[in-house]
Short mmCIF file of C-alpha atoms in Angstrom, two decimals:
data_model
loop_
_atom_site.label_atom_id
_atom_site.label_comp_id
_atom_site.label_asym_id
_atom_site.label_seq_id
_atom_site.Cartn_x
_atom_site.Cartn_y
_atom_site.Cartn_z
CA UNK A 1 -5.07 -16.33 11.55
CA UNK A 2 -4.28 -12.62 10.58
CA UNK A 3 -1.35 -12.02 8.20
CA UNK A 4 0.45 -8.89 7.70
CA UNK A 5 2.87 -8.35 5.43
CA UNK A 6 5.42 -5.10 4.48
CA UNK A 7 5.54 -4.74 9.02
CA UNK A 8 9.35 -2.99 8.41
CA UNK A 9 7.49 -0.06 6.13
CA UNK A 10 4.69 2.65 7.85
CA UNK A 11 1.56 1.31 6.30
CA UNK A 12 2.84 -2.34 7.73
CA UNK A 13 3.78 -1.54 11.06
CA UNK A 14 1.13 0.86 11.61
CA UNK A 15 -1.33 -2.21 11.07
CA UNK A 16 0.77 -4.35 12.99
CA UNK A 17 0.66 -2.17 16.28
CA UNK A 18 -3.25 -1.81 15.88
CA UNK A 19 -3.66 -5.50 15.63
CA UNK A 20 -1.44 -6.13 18.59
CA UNK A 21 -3.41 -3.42 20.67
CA UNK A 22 -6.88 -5.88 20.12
CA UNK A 23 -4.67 -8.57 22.01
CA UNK A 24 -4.94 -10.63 18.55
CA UNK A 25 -2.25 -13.16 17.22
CA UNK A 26 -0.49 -12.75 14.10
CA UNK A 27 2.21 -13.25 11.35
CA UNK A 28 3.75 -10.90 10.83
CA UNK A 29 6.12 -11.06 7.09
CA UNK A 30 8.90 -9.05 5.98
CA UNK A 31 11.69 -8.93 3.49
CA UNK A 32 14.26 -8.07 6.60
CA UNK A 33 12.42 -9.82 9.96
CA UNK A 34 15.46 -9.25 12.23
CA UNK A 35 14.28 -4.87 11.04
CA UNK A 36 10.69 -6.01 12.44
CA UNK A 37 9.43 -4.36 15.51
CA UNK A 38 8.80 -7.85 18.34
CA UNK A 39 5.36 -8.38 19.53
CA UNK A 40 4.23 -10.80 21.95
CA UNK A 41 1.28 -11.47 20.36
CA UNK A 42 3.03 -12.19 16.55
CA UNK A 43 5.45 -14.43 14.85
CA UNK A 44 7.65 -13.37 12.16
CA UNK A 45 8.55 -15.13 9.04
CA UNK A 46 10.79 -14.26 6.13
CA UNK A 47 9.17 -13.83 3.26
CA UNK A 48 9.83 -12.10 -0.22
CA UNK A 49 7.18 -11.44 -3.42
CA UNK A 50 8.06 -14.68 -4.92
CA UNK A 51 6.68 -18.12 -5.66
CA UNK A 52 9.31 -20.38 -3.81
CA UNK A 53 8.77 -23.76 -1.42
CA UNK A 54 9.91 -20.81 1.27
CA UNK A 55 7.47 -18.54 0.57
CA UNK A 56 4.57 -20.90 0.59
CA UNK A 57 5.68 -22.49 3.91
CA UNK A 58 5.70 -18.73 5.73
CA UNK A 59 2.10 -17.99 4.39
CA UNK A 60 0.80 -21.29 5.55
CA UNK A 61 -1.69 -21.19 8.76
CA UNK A 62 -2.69 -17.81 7.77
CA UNK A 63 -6.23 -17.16 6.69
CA UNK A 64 -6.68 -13.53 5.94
CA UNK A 65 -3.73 -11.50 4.43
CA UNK A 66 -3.00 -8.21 3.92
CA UNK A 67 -0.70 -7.39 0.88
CA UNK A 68 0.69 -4.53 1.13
CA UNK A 69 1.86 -3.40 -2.80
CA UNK A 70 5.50 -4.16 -3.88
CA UNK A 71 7.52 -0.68 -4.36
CA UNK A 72 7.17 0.23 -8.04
CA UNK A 73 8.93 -1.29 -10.40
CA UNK A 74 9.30 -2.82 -13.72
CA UNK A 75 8.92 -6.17 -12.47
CA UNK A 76 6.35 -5.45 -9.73
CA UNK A 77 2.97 -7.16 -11.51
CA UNK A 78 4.64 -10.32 -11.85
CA UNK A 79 6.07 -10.40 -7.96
CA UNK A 80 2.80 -9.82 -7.10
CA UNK A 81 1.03 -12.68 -8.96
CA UNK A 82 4.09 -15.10 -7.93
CA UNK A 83 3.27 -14.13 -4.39
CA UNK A 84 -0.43 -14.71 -5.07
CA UNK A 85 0.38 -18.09 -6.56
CA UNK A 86 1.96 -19.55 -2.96
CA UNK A 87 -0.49 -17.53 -0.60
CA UNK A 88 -2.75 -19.59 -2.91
CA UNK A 89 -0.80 -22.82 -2.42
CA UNK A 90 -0.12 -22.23 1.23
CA UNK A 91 -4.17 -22.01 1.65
CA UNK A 92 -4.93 -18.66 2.51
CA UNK A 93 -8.64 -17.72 1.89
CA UNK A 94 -8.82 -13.72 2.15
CA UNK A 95 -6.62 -10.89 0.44
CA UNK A 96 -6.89 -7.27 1.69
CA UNK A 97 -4.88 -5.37 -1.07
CA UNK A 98 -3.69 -2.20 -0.87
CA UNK A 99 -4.20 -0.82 -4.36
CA UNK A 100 -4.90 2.51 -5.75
CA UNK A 101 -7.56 4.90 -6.84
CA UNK A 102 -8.52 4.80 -10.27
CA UNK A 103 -6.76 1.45 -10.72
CA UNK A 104 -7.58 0.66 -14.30
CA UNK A 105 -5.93 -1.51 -16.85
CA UNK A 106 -6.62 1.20 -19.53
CA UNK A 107 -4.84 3.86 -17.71
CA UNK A 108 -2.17 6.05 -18.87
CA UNK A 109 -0.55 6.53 -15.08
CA UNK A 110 1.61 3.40 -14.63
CA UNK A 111 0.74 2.87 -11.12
CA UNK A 112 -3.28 2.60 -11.99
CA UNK A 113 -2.36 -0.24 -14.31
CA UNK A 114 -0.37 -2.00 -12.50
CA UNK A 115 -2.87 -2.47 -9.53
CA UNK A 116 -6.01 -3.38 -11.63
CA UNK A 117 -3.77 -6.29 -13.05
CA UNK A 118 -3.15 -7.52 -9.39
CA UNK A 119 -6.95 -7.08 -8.82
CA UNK A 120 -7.76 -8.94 -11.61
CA UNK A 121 -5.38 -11.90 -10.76
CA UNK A 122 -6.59 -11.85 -7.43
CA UNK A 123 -10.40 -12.68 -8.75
CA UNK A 124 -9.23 -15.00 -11.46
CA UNK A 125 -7.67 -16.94 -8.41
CA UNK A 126 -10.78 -16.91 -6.64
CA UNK A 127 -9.25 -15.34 -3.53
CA UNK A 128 -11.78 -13.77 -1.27
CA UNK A 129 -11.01 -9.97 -0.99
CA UNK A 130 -10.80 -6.21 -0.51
CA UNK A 131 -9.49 -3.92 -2.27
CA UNK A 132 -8.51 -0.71 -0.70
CA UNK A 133 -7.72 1.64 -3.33
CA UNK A 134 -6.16 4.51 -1.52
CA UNK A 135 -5.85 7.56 -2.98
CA UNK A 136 -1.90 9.41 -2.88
CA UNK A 137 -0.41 9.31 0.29
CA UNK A 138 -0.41 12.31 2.16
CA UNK A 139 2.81 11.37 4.18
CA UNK A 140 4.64 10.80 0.54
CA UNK A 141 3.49 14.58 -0.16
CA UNK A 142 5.42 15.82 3.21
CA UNK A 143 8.69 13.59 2.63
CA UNK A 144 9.58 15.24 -0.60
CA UNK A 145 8.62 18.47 0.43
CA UNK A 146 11.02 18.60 3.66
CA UNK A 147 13.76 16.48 1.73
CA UNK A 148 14.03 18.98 -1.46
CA UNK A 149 12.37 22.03 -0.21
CA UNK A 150 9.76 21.29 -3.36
CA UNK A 151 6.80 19.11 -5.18
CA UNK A 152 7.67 18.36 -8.50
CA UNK A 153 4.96 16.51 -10.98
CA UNK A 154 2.51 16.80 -14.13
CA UNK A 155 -0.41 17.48 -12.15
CA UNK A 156 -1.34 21.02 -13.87
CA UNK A 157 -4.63 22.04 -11.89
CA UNK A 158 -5.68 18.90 -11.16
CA UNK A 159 -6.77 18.20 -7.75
CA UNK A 160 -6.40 15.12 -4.99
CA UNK A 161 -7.75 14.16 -2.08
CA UNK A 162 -4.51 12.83 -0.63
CA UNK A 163 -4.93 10.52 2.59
CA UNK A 164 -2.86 10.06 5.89
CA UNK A 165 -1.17 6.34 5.96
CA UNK A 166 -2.66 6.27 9.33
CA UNK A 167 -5.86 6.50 8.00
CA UNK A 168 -5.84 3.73 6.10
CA UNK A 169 -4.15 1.38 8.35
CA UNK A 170 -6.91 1.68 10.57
CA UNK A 171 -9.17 1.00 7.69
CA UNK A 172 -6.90 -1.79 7.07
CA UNK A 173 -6.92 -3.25 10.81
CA UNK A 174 -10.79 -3.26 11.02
CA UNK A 175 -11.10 -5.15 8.00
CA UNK A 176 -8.76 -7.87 8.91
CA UNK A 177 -10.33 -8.39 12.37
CA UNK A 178 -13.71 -8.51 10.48
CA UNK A 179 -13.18 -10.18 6.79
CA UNK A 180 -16.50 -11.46 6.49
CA UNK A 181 -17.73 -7.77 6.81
CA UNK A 182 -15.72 -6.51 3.32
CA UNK A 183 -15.93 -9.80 1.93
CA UNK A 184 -15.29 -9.25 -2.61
CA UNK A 185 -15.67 -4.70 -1.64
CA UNK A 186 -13.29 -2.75 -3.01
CA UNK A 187 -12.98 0.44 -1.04
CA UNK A 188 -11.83 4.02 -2.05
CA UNK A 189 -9.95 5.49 0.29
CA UNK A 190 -9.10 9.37 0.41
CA UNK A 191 -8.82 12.51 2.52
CA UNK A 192 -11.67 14.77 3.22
CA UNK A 193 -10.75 17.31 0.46
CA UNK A 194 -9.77 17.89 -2.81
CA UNK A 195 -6.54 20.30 -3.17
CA UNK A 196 -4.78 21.42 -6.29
CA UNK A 197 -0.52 20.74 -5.64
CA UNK A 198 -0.63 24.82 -5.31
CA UNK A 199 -2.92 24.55 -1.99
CA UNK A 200 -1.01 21.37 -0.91
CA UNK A 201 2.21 23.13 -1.09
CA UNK A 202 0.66 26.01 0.48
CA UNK A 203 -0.53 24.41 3.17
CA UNK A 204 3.21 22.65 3.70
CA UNK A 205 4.79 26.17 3.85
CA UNK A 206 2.74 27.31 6.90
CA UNK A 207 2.99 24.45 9.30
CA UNK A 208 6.74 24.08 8.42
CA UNK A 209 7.63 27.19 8.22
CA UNK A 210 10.06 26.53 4.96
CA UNK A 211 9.06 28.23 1.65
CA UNK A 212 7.54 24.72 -0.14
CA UNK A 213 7.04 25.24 -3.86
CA UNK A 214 5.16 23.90 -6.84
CA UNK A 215 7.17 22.62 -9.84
CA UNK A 216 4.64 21.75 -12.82
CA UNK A 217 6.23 19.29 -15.36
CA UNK A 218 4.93 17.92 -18.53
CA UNK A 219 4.70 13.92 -18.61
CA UNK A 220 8.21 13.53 -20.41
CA UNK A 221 9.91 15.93 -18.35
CA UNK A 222 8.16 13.92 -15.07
CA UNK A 223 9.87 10.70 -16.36
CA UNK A 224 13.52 12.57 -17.14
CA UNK A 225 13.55 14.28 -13.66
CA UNK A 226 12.68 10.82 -11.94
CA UNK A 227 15.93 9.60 -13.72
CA UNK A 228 18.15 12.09 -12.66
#
């Protein structure tokens, strides 16, 4: 049995949908399951990134998982090993975890650390997996250009290859209808080109139609701006 959590966010329900369009059962799991789009073909259980009797009980009958990441946050390592700790209880054999490119425990961006510890703790539980380490979310790019008319970051000339959600949720659905296929892969997932935040912003401004700009930060100035 297929289990899908995060189905109230885009990455979730995007899987979801595809899953339900192969006419294949599911759980589906979310935070908020009365917010959860109805399926014939899926259940839906309550569930939170925790290690509680509940928890355990809505992971159990399902066989491969996908875990999609906790929203950043101080605490967000140890929700995620908790929750590993009952899908592990509950019996489920298979993560698919949606984790992040460059994910290194040595890394100076946050975000790259904190998904090589959950990919570590999912091998030293001797889960099954794959990893899909997706590169920056192209979608994420667009929000907070049409919401404050700007980009703001430390990326200097640096260059991504940012990727569509809907990308990788398709990546996502094929691998959970065929786990034995990516069985212990980890996958890097991007777009099909590398663009400095100049070109990305560039590119923003002509299929808007708004003038989308470029603000370069330093690291410290990144972290006060996020606090304001």
């Amino acid at each position: 049995m297929i289990g899908i959590t995060g189905v109230t966010g885009k990455l979730g329900s995007y899987v979801a949908n595809l899953v339900d369009q192969q006419g294949i059962s599911s759980i589906h799991l979310a935070r908020s399951p009365e917010s959860a789009k109805v399926y014939a073909s899926a259940e839906i259980r309550k569930m939170v990134y925790a290690n509680t009797p509940e928890v355990v009980e809505a992971l159990k009958g399902i066989d491969v998982l996908l875990m999609v990441s906790a929203r950043e946050n101080p605490e967000r390592v140890e929700e995620h090993k908790s929750f590993l700790d009952a899908a592990k209880l509950a019996g489920v054999q298979h993560i698919v975890y949606t984790s992040f490119y460059g994910a290194d425990e040595k890394a100076t961006f946050t975000l790259s650390r904190d998904h090589a510890q959950t990919e570590a703790y999912i091998k030293k539980l001797g889960f099954t997996y794959t990893f899909l380490r997706d590169n920056f979310y192209l979608d994420f790019f667009i929000d907070i250009a049409l919401e404050n008319g700007e980009i703001r970051g430390p990326a200097g000339r640096g260059r991504v290859s940012a990727v569509a959600r809907k990308d990788t949720s398709r990546v996502a659905a094929e691998i959970l209808l065929n786990p034995k296929e990516w069985e212990n892969q980890t996958l890097n997932l991007t777009g099909p080109e590398d663009l400095s935040m100049e070109e990305i912003v560039e590119l923003l401004s002509k299929e808007t139609g708004n003038a989308i700009t470029y603000v370069d930060e330093s690291v410290e100035e990144a972290y006060e701006s996020r606090k304001k």
